[in-house]
Short mmCIF file of C-alpha atoms in Angstrom, two decimals:
data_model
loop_
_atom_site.label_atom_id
_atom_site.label_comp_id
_atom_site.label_asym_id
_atom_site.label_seq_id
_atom_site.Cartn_x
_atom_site.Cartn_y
_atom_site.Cartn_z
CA UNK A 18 -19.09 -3.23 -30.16
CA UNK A 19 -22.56 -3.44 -31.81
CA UNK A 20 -23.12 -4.21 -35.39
CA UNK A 21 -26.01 -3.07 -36.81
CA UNK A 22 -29.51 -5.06 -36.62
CA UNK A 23 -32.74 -4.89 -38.73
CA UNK A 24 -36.36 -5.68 -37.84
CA UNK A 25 -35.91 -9.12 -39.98
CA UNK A 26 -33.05 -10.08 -37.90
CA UNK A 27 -32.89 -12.81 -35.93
CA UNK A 28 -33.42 -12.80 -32.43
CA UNK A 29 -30.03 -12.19 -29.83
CA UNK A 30 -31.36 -15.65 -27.95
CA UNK A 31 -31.91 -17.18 -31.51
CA UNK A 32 -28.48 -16.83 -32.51
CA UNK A 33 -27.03 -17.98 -29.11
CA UNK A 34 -29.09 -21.56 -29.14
CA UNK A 35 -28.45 -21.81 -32.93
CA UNK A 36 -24.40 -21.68 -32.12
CA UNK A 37 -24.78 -23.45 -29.21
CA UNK A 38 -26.68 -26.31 -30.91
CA UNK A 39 -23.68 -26.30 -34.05
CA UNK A 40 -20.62 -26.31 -32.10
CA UNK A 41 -21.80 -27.09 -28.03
CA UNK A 42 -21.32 -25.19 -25.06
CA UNK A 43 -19.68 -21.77 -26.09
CA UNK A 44 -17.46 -19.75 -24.10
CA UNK A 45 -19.31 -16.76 -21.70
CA UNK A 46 -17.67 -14.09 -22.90
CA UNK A 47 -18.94 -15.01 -26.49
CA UNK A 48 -22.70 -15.04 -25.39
CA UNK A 49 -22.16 -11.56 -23.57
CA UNK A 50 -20.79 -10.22 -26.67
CA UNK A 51 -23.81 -11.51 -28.78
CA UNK A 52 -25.99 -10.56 -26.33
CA UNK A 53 -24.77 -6.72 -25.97
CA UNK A 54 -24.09 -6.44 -29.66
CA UNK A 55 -27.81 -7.12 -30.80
CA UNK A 56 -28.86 -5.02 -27.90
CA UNK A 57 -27.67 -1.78 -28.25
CA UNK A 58 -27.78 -2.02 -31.93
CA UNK A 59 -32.06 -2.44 -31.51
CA UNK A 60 -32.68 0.18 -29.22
CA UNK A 61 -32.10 2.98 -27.04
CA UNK A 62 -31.38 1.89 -23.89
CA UNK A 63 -31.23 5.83 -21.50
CA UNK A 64 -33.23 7.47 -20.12
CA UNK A 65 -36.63 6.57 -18.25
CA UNK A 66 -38.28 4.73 -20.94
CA UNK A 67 -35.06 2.85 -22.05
CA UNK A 68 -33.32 0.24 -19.14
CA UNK A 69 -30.86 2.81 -17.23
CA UNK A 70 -29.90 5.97 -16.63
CA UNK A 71 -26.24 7.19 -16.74
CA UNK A 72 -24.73 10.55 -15.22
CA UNK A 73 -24.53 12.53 -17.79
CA UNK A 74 -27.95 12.04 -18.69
CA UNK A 75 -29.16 13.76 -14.94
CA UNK A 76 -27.10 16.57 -14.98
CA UNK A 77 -25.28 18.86 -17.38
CA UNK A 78 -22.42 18.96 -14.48
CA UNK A 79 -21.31 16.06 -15.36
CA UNK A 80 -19.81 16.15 -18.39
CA UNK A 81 -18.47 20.21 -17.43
CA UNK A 82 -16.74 18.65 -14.62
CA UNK A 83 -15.39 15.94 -17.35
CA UNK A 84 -14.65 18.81 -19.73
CA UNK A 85 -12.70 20.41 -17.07
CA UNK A 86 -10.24 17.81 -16.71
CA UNK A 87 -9.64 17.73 -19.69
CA UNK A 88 -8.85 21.16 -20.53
CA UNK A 89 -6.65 21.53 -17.17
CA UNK A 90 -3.88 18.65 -18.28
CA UNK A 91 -4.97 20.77 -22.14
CA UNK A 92 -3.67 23.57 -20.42
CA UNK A 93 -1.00 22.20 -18.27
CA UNK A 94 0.84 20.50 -21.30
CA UNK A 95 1.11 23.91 -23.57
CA UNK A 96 -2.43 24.23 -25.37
CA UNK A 97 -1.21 22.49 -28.43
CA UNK A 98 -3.39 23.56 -31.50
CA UNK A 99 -3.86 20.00 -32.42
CA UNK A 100 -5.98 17.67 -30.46
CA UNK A 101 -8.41 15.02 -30.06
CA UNK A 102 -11.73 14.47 -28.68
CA UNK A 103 -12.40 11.04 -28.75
CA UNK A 104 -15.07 8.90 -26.40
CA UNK A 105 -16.23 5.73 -25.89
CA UNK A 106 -19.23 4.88 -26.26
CA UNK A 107 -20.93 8.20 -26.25
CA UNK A 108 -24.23 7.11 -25.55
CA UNK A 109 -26.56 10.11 -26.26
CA UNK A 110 -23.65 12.62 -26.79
CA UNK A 111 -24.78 14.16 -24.05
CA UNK A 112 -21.20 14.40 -22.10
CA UNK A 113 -19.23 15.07 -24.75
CA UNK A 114 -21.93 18.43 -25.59
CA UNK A 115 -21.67 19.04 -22.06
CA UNK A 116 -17.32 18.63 -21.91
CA UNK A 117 -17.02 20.47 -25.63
CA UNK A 118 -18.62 23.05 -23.79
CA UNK A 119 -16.53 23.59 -20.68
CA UNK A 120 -13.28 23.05 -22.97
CA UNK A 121 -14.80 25.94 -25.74
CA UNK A 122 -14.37 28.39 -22.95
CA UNK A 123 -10.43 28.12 -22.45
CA UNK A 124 -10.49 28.03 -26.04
CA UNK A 125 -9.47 23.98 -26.64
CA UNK A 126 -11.23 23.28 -29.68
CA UNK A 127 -10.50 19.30 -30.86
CA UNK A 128 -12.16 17.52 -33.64
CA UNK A 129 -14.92 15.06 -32.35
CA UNK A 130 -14.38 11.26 -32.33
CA UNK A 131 -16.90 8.65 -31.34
CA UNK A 132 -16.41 5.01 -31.08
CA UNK A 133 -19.49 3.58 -31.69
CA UNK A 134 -21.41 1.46 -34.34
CA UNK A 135 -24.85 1.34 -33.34
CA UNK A 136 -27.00 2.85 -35.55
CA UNK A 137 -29.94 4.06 -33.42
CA UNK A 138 -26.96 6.11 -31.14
CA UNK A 139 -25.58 7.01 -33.76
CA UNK A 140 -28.35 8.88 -35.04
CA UNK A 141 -28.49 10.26 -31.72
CA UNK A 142 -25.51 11.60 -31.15
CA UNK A 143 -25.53 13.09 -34.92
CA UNK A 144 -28.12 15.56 -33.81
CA UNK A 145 -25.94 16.57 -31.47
CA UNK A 146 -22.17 16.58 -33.10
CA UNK A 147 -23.31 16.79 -36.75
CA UNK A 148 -19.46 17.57 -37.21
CA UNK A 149 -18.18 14.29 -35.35
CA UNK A 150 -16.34 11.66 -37.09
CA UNK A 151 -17.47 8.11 -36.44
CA UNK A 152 -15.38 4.91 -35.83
CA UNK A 153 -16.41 1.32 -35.52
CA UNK A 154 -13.36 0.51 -33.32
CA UNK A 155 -10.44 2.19 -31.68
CA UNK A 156 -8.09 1.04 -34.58
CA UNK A 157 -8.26 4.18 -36.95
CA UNK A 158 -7.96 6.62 -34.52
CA UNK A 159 -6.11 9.78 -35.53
CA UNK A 160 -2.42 9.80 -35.02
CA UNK A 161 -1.59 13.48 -35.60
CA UNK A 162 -1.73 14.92 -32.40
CA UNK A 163 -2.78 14.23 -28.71
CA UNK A 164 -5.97 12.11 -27.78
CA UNK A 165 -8.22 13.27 -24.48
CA UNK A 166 -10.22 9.67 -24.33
CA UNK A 167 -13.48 9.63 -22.29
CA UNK A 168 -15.14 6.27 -21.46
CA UNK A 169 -17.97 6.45 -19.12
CA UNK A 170 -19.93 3.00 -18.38
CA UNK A 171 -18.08 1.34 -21.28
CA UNK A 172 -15.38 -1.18 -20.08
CA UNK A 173 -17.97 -2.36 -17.87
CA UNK A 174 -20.24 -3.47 -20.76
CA UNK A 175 -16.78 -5.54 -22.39
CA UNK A 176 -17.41 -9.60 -22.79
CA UNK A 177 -15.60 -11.38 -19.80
CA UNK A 178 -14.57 -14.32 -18.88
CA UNK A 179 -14.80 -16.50 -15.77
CA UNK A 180 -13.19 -19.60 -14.40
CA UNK A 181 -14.22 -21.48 -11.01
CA UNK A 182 -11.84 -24.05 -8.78
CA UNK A 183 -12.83 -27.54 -8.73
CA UNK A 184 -11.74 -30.38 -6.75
CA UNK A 185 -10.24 -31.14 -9.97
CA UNK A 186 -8.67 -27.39 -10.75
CA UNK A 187 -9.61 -24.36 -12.41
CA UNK A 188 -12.29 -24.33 -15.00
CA UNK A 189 -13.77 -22.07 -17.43
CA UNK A 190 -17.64 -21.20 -17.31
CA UNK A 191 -19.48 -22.31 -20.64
CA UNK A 192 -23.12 -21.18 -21.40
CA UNK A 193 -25.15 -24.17 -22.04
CA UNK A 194 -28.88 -24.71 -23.14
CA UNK A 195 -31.42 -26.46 -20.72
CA UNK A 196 -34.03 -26.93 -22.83
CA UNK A 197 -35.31 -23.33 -23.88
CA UNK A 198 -33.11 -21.89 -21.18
CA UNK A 199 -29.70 -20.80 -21.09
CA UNK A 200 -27.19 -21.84 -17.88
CA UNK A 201 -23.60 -21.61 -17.31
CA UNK A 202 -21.94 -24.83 -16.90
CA UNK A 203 -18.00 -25.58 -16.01
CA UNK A 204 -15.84 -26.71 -19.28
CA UNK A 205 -14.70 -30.19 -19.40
CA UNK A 206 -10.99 -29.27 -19.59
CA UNK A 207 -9.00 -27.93 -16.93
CA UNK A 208 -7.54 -24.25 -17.66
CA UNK A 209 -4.79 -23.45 -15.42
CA UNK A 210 -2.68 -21.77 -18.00
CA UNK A 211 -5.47 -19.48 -19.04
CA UNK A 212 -5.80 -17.92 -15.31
CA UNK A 213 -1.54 -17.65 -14.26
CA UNK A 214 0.41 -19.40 -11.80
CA UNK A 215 -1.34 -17.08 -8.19
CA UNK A 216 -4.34 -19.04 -8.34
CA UNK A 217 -3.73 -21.75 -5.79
CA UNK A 218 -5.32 -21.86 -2.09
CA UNK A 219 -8.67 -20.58 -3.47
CA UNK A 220 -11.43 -22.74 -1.94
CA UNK A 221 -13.59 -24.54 -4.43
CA UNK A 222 -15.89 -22.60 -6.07
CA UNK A 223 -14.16 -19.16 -5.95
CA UNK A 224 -14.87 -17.43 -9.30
CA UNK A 225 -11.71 -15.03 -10.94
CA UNK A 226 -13.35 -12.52 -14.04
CA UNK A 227 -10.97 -12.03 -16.73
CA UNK A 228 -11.33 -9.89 -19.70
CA UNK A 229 -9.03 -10.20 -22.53
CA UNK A 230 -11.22 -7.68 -24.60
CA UNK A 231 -10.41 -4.81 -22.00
CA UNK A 232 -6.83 -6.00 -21.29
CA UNK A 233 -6.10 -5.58 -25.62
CA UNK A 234 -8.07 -2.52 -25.50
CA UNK A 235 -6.17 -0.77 -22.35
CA UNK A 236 -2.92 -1.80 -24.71
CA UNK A 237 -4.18 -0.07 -27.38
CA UNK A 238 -4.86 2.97 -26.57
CA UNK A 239 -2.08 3.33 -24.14
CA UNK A 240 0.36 2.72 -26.88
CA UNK A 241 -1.31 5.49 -28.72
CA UNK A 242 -0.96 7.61 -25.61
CA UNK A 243 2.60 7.31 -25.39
CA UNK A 244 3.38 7.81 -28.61
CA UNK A 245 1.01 11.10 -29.15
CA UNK A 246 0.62 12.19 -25.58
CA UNK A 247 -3.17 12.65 -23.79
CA UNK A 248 -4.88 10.63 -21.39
CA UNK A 249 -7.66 8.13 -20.99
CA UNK A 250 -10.31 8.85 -18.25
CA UNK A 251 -12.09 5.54 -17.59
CA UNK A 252 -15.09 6.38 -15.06
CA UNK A 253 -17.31 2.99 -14.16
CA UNK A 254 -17.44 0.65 -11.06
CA UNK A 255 -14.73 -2.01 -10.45
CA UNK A 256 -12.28 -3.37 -8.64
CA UNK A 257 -9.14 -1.68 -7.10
CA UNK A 258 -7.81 -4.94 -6.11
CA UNK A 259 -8.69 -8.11 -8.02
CA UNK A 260 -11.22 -9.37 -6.20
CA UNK A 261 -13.13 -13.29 -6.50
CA UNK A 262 -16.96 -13.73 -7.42
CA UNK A 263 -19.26 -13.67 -10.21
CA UNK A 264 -19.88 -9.43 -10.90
CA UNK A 265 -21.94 -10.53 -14.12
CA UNK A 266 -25.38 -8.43 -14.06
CA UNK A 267 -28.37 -7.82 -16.03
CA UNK A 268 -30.63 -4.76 -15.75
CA UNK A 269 -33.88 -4.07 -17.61
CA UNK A 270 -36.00 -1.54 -17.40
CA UNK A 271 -34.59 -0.39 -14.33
CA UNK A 272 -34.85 -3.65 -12.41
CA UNK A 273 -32.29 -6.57 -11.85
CA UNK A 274 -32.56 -9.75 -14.23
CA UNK A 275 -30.73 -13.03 -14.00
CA UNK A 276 -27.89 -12.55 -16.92
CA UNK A 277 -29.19 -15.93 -18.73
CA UNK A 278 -32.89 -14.81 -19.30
CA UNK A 279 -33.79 -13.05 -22.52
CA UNK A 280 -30.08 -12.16 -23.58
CA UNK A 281 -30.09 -9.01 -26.24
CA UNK A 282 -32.69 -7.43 -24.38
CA UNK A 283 -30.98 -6.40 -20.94
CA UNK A 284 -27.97 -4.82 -20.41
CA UNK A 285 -25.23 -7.28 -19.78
CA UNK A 286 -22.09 -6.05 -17.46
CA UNK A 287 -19.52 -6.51 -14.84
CA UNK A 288 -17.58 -4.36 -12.94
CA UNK A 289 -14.08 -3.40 -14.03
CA UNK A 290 -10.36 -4.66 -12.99
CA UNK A 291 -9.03 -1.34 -12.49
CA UNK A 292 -5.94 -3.09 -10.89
CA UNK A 293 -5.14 -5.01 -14.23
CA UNK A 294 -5.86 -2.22 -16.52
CA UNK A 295 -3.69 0.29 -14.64
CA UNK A 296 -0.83 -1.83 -14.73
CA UNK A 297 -1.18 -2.40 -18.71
CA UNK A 298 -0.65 1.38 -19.10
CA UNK A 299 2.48 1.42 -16.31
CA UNK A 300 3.76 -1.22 -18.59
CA UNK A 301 3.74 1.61 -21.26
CA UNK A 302 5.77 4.36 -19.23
CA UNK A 303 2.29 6.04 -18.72
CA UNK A 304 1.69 8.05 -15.17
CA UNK A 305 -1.51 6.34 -13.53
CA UNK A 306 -3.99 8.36 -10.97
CA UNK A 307 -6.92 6.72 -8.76
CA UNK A 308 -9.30 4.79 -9.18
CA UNK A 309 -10.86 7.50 -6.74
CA UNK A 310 -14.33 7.54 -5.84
CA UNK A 311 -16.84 9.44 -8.49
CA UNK A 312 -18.44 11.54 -5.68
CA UNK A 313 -15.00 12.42 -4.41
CA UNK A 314 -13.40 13.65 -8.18
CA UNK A 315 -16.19 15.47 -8.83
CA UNK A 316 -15.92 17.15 -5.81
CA UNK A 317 -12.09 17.63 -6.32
CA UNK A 318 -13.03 19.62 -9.26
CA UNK A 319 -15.55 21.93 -8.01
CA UNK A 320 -18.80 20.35 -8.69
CA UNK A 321 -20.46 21.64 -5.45
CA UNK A 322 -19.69 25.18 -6.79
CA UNK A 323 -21.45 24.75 -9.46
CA UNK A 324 -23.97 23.36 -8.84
CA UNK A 325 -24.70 26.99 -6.33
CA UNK A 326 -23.92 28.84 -9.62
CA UNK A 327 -26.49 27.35 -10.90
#
């Protein structure tokens, strides 16, 4: 997650070449987290004038249909008086206003949580939820009562990791300078143990994404499910098998960028291991549904309705 930056501070790409220069090659899951830290602590990235444009940004449906979930399993589990709003990365705030609102009308009524530490979204999302309390990480979450946890577009923003075969084994990618310019390189050592024992018969080259960040995370919470009850309703674009490739992506201002040019000022991401994360929560006794298709949920939920209502 984001700390906060100033004007004064230095530079996302500064930072990276200054570490990389100290200590050598550094791991590519570091350089994503620099890189995503400084940049959505600098700036708001929605909307038309920012670098992309997220669901609930287009359409208040969005977050109703989200807000309907919620308050159906709400429902479904005996309205208990005491619950827990929390999300994710709120961006804006706009979901959660738009969710809130859906949920106000069964009467469900839970105190506001956002995980975020950006300061500029912050401020954002204050206008919105002057009432919501703010968390720089998922570790002081309440513990009195069940949590409804929304993340849209946020595991996919998560530092990974990736590792390629060699004719000498599996190897993990480094980020490198070439002169001014940044390039992922393969690490001296070999790294079987990192990646488990199903890796063999992959032709050389194949690329496997890891991401420990999301894998701790997914534990987390999911320990904090079973022990208070709610759910965790992870909407992005990933894998529902493990898959092999490089899904690391850049996008600024609404176009596609190499990853390695001008880190802190795109928007670094890759898609999501569904597969792994789903088992982390089966590990915890926890029911999983889907990965479905977006288009498909909402329309499970009644999203062409209302759009004719309104």
């Amino acid at each position: 997650m984001p700390n906060g930056t100033t004007a004064d501070s230095p530079s996302a790409a500064h930072i990276i070449a200054d570490k990389i220069d100290r200590e050598g090659p550094i791991a590519l899951g570091d350089y994503m987290a620099i890189a995503n830290n400084h940049y959505y602590a600098s700036k708001d990235p929605l909307g038309e004038e920012g670098d992309f444009v997220t669901a609930p940004e287009i359409s208040q449906m969005f977050g109703e249909i989200v807000g309907i979930w919620l308050v159906d399993l709400w429902l479904r589990k005996g309205s208990p008086s005491r619950c827990h709003y929390i999300e994710l990365g709120p961006g804006r705030g706009t979901l959660a206003s738009d969710a809130l609102r859906s949920m106000a009308k069964f009467g469900c009524h839970p105190t506001v949580h956002f995980v975020e530490t950006s300061p500029v979204l912050k401020a954002k999302q204050a206008e919105l939820h002057p009432d919501a309390i703010w968390h720089d990480n998922i570790a002081d979450l309440p513990d009195d009562g069940p949590l409804l946890i929304v993340a849209n577009e946020f595991f996919d923003a998560l530092p990974i990791e990736q590792f390629v075969s060699t004719a000498n084994g599996w190897r993990r990618h480094l980020v490198a300078r070439d002169r001014s310019k940044f390039i992922a390189v393969p690490s001296e050592e070999t790294v079987e143990e990192r990646i488990g024992s199903t890796t063999s018969g992959f032709p050389e080259g194949t690329i496997l994404e890891r991401s420990p960040v999301s894998v701790e995370m997914t534990g987390s919470l999911s320990n904090c499910i079973a022990k208070q009850g709610g759910t965790l309703l992870i909407i992005d674009y990933g894998y529902a098998r493990p898959g092999t490739g490089s899904t690391l992506q850049a996008v600024k201002d609404h176009m596609p960028l190499s990853p390695f040019d001008s880190p802190g000022t795109s928007d670094l991401t890759a898609h999501v291991d569904f597969h792994t994360l789903a088992n982390i929560a089966r590990t915890r006794m926890l029911a999983v549904h889907g990965p479905a298709e977006q288009g498909q949920w909402l329309k499970s939920l009644g999203i062409d309705q209302r759009a004719e209502t309104l």
